[in-house]
Coordinates of C-alpha atoms in Angstrom, one line a residue:
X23 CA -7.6 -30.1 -9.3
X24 CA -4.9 -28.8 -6.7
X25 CA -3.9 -25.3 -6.7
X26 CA -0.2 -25.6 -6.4
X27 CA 2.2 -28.6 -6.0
X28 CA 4.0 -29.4 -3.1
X29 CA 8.0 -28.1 -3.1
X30 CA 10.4 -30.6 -1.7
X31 CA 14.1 -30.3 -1.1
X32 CA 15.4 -31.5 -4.2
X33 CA 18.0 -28.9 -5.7
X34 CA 18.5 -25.8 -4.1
X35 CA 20.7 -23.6 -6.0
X36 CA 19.5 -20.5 -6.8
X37 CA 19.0 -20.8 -10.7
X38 CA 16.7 -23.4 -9.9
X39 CA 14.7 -21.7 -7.6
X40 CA 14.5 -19.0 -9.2
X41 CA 12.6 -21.0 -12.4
X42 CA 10.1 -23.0 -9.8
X43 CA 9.3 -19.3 -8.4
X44 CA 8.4 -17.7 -12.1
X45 CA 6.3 -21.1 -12.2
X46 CA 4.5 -20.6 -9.1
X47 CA 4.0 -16.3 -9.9
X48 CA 2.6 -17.3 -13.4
X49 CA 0.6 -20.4 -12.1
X50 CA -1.2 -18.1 -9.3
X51 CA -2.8 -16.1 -11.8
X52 CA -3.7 -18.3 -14.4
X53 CA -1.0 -18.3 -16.9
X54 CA -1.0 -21.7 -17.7
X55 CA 0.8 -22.2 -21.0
X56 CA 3.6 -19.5 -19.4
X57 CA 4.1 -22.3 -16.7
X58 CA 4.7 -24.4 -18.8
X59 CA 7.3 -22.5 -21.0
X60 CA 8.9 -21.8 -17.9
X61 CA 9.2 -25.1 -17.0
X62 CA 10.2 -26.2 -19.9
X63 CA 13.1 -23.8 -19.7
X64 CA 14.3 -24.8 -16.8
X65 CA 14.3 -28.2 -17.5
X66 CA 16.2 -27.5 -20.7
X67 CA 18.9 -25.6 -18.8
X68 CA 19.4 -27.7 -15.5
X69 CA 18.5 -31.0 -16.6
X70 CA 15.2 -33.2 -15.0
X71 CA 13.7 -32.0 -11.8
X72 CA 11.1 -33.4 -10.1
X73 CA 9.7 -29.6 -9.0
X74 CA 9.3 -28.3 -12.2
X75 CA 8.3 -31.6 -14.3
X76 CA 5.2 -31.3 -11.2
X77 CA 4.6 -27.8 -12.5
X78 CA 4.5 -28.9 -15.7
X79 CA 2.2 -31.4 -15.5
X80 CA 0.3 -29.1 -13.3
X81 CA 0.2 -26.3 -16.0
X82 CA -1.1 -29.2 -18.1
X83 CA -3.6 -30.5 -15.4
X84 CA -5.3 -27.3 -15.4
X85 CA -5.9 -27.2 -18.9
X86 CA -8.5 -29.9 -17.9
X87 CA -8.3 -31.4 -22.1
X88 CA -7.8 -34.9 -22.7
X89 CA -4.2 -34.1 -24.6
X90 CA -3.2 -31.8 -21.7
X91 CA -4.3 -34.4 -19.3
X92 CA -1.7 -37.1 -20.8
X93 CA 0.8 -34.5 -21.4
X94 CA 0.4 -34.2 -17.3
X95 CA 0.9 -37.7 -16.6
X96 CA 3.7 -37.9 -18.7
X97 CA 5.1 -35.8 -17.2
X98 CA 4.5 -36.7 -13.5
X99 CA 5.6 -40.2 -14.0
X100 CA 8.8 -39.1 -15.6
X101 CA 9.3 -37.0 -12.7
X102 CA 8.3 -39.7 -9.8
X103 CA 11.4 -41.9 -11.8
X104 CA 13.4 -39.3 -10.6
X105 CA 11.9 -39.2 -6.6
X106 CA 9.4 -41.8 -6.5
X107 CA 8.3 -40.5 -2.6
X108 CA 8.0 -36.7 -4.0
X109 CA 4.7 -36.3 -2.0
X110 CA 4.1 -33.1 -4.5
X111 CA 4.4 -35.1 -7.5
X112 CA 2.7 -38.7 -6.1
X113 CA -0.8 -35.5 -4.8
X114 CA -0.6 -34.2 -8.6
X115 CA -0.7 -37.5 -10.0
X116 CA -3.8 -39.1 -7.7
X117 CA -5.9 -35.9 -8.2
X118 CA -5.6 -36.6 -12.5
X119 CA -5.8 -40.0 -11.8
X120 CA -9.1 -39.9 -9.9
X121 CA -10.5 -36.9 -12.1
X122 CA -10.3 -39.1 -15.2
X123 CA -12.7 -40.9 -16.7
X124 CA -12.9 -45.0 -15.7
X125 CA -13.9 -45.7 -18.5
X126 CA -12.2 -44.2 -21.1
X127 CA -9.0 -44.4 -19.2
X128 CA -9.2 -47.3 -17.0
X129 CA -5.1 -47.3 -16.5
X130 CA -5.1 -43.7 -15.0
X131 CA -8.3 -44.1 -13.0
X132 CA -7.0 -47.5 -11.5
X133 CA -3.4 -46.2 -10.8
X134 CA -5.2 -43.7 -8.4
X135 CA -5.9 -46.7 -5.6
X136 CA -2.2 -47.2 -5.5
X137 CA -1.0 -43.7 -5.5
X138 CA -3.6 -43.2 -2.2
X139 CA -2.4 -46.4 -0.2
X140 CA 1.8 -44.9 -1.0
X141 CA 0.2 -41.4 0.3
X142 CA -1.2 -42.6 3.1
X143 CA 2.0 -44.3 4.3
X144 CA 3.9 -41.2 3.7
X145 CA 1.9 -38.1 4.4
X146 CA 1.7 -37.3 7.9
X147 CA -1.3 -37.0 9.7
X148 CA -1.9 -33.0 9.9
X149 CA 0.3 -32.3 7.2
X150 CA -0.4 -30.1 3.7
X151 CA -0.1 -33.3 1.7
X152 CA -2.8 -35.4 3.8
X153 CA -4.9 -32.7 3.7
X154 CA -4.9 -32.3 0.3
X155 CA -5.1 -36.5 0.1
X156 CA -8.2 -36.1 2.1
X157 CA -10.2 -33.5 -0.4
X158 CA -9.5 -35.0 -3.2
X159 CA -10.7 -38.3 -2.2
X160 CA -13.8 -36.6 -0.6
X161 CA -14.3 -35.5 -4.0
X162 CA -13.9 -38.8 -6.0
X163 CA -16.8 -40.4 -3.3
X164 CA -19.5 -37.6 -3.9
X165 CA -22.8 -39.1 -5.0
X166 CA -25.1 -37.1 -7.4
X167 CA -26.6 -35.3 -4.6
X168 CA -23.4 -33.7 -3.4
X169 CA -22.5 -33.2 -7.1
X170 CA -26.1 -31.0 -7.5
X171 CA -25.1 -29.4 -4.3
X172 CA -21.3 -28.6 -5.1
X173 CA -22.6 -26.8 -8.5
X174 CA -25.2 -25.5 -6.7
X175 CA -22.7 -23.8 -4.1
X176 CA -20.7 -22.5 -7.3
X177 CA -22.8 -20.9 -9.2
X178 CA -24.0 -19.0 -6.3
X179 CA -20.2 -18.2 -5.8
X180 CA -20.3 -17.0 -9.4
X181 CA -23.0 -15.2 -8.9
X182 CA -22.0 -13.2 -5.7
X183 CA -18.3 -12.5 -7.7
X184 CA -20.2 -11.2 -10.8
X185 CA -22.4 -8.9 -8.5
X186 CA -19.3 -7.6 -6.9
X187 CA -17.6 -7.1 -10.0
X188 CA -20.4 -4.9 -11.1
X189 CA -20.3 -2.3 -8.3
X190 CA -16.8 -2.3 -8.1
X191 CA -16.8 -1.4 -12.0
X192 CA -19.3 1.1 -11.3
X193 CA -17.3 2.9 -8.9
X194 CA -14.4 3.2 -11.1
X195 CA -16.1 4.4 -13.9
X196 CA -17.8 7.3 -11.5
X197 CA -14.6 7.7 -10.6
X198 CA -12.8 7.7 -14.6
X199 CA -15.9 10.0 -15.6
X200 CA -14.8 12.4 -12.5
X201 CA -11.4 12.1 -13.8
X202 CA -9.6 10.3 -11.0
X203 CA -7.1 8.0 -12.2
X204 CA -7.1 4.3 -10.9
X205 CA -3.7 4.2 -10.9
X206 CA -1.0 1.5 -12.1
X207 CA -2.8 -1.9 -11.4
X208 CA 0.8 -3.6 -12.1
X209 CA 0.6 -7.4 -10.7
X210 CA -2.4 -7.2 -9.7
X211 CA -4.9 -9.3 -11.2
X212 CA -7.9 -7.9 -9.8
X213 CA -6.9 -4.7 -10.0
X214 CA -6.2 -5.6 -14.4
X215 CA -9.1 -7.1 -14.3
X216 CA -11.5 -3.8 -13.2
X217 CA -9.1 -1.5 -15.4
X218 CA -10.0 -3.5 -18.1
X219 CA -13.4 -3.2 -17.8
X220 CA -13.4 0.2 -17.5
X221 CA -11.4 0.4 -20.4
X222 CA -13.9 -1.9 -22.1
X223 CA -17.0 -0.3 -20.9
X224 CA -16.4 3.7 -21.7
X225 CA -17.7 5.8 -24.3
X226 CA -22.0 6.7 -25.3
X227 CA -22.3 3.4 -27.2
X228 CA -21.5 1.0 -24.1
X229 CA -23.7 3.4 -21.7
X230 CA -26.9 1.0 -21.8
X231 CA -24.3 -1.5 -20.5
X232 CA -23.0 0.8 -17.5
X233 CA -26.6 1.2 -16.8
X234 CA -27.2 -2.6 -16.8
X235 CA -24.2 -3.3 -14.5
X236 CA -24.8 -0.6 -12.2
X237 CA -28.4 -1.7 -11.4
X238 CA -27.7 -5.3 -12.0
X239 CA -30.2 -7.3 -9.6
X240 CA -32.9 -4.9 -10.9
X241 CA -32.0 -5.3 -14.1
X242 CA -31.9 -9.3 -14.3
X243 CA -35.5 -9.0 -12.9
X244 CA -36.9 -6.3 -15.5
X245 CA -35.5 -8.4 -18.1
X246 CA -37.2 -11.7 -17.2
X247 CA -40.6 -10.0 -16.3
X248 CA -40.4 -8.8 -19.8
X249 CA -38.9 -11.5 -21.5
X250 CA -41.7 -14.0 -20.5
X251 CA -44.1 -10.7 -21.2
X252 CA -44.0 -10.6 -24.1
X253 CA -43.7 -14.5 -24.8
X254 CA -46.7 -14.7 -23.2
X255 CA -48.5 -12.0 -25.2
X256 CA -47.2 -13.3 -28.6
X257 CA -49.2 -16.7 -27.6
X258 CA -52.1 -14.9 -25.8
X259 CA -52.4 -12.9 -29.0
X260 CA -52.4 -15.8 -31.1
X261 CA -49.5 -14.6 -33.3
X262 CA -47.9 -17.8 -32.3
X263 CA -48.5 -21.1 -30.1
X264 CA -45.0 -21.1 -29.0
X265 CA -42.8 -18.4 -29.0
X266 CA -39.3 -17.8 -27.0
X267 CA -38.6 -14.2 -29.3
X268 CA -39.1 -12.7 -25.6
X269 CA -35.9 -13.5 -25.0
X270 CA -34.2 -11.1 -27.3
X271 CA -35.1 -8.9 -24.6
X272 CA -31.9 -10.4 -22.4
X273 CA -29.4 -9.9 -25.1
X274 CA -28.2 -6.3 -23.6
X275 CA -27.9 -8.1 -20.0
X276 CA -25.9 -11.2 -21.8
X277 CA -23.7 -8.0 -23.7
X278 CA -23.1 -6.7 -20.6
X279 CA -22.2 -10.2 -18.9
X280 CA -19.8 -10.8 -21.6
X281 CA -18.0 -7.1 -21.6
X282 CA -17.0 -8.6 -17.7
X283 CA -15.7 -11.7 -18.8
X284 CA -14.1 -10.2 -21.3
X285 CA -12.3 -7.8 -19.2
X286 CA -11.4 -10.7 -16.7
X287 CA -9.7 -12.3 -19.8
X288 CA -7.8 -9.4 -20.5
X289 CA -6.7 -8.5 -17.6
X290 CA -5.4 -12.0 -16.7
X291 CA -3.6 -11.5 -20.2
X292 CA -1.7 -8.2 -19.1
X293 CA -1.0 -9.2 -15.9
X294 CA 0.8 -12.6 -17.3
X295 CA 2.5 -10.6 -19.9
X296 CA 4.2 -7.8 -17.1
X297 CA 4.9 -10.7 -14.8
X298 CA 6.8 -12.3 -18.3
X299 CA 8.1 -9.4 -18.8
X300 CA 9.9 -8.7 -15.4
X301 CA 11.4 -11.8 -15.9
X302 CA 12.9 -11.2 -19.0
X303 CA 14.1 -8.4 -17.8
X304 CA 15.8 -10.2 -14.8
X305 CA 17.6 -12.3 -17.1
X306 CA 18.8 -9.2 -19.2
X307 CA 20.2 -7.6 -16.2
X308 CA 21.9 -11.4 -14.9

């Protein structure tokens, strides 16, 4: 799935830029059905553009939902009527077309050969677009041993971001319970995202949780050691010949887990609803 489309040179006033940028602010941090109220807006007011019908179906794209996925292409065809060469649009529309399933959606998955041979011809060697060309067709070729390897790569990525998050929570709470004030995250989406979970994560009945996250490693370990403990001494025992109660054990580490995706959730929220807001607030002032 790309991260952005391409922008081209169609248009140029300033109203229109000025919709493709709220597209591209909200898009950056996740606020998908935003982008697509934004470009919806602008494509109301100034008529069909090839930009924003590309951030549409990109807002759509990302959903990655079978409805949302022919929303997207309904939307990237009607734009490549409009600029058939768009490389933005022609990128957007090979990466659905090669994400989709052949076999439930042959039409889509076929298009994609067709859409890579027009790339080829127009994207430059070098350029954005080629590279972009290039990954997503590396993709589409992976075997099942680059597949295992890929999701092997990523959730060791997850991993290393949910460690991170936990020491950087566990500074700022030191630092709340101190009374130092984190300041104004604003824009920031990292920055929402830890004063969230500091938010989420105070008072006596979360403190097991703080605990958890602020010896995290240690704590994952303790709580497999006694998870399969105590499975093991329920069989041993002969209270049971299979038992997986054990893992009851792991539901204040899961509790934990969940308080940080939580606060990730809610701090994507209110940094999509200040970005909103400034925009409104720009068109009050116009």
């Amino acid at each position: 799935m790309a991260k952005l489309p391409v922008r081209n040179e169609w248009g140029g006033d300033m109203e229109r830029q000025q919709y493709e940028q709220r597209c591209s602010e909200l898009y950056e941090v996740g606020g998908y059905a935003e982008v697509r109220e934004a470009a919806r807006a602008g494509l109301g007011e100034l008529g069909p553009d090839p930009v924003l019908l590309c951030w549409l179906g990109q807002a759509h794209a990302a959903e990655d939902e079978d409805d949302h996925d022919a929303e997207a292409e309904a939307a990237y065809r009607e734009g490549l009527a409009l600029a058939q060469d768009d490389l933005g649009l022609l990128v957007s529309y090979l990466e659905l077309c090669l994400r989709s399933d052949s076999f439930t959606y042959p039409g889509r998955a076929a298009r994609g050969a067709a859409l890579r041979t027009r790339l080829e011809e127009l994207a430059p060697p070098g350029s954005a677009e080629r590279a972009r060309v290039d990954a997503v067709t590396g993709w589409a070729g992976r075997g099942y041993w680059d597949d295992f390897k890929d999701s092997a790569a990523q959730a060791r990525s997850r991993r290393e971001g949910a460690a991170e998050q936990s020491v950087q929570v566990t500074d700022a709470l030191r630092r709340a319970a101190r009374g130092e004030s984190g300041g104004e995250p604003g824009e920031d989406l990292r920055a929402a995202e830890l004063a969230a979970a500091v938010e989420l994560l105070q008072g006596r009945r979360n403190a097991l949780l703080r605990l958890l996250l602020a010896h995290r490693a240690a704590a994952y370990a303790l709580t497999v050691g006694l998870c399969l403990g105590v499975n093991q001494a329920l069989v041993s025992s002969g209270t049971l010949r299979f038992s997986l109660w054990g893992w009851l054990l792991g539901i204040p580490m899961a509790a934990a887990e969940a308080k940080l995706r939580r606060a990730r959730r809610l701090g994507r929220e209110r940094v999509v609803a200040r970005i909103r807001d400034r925009h409104e607030r720009a068109d009050a002032a116009a």
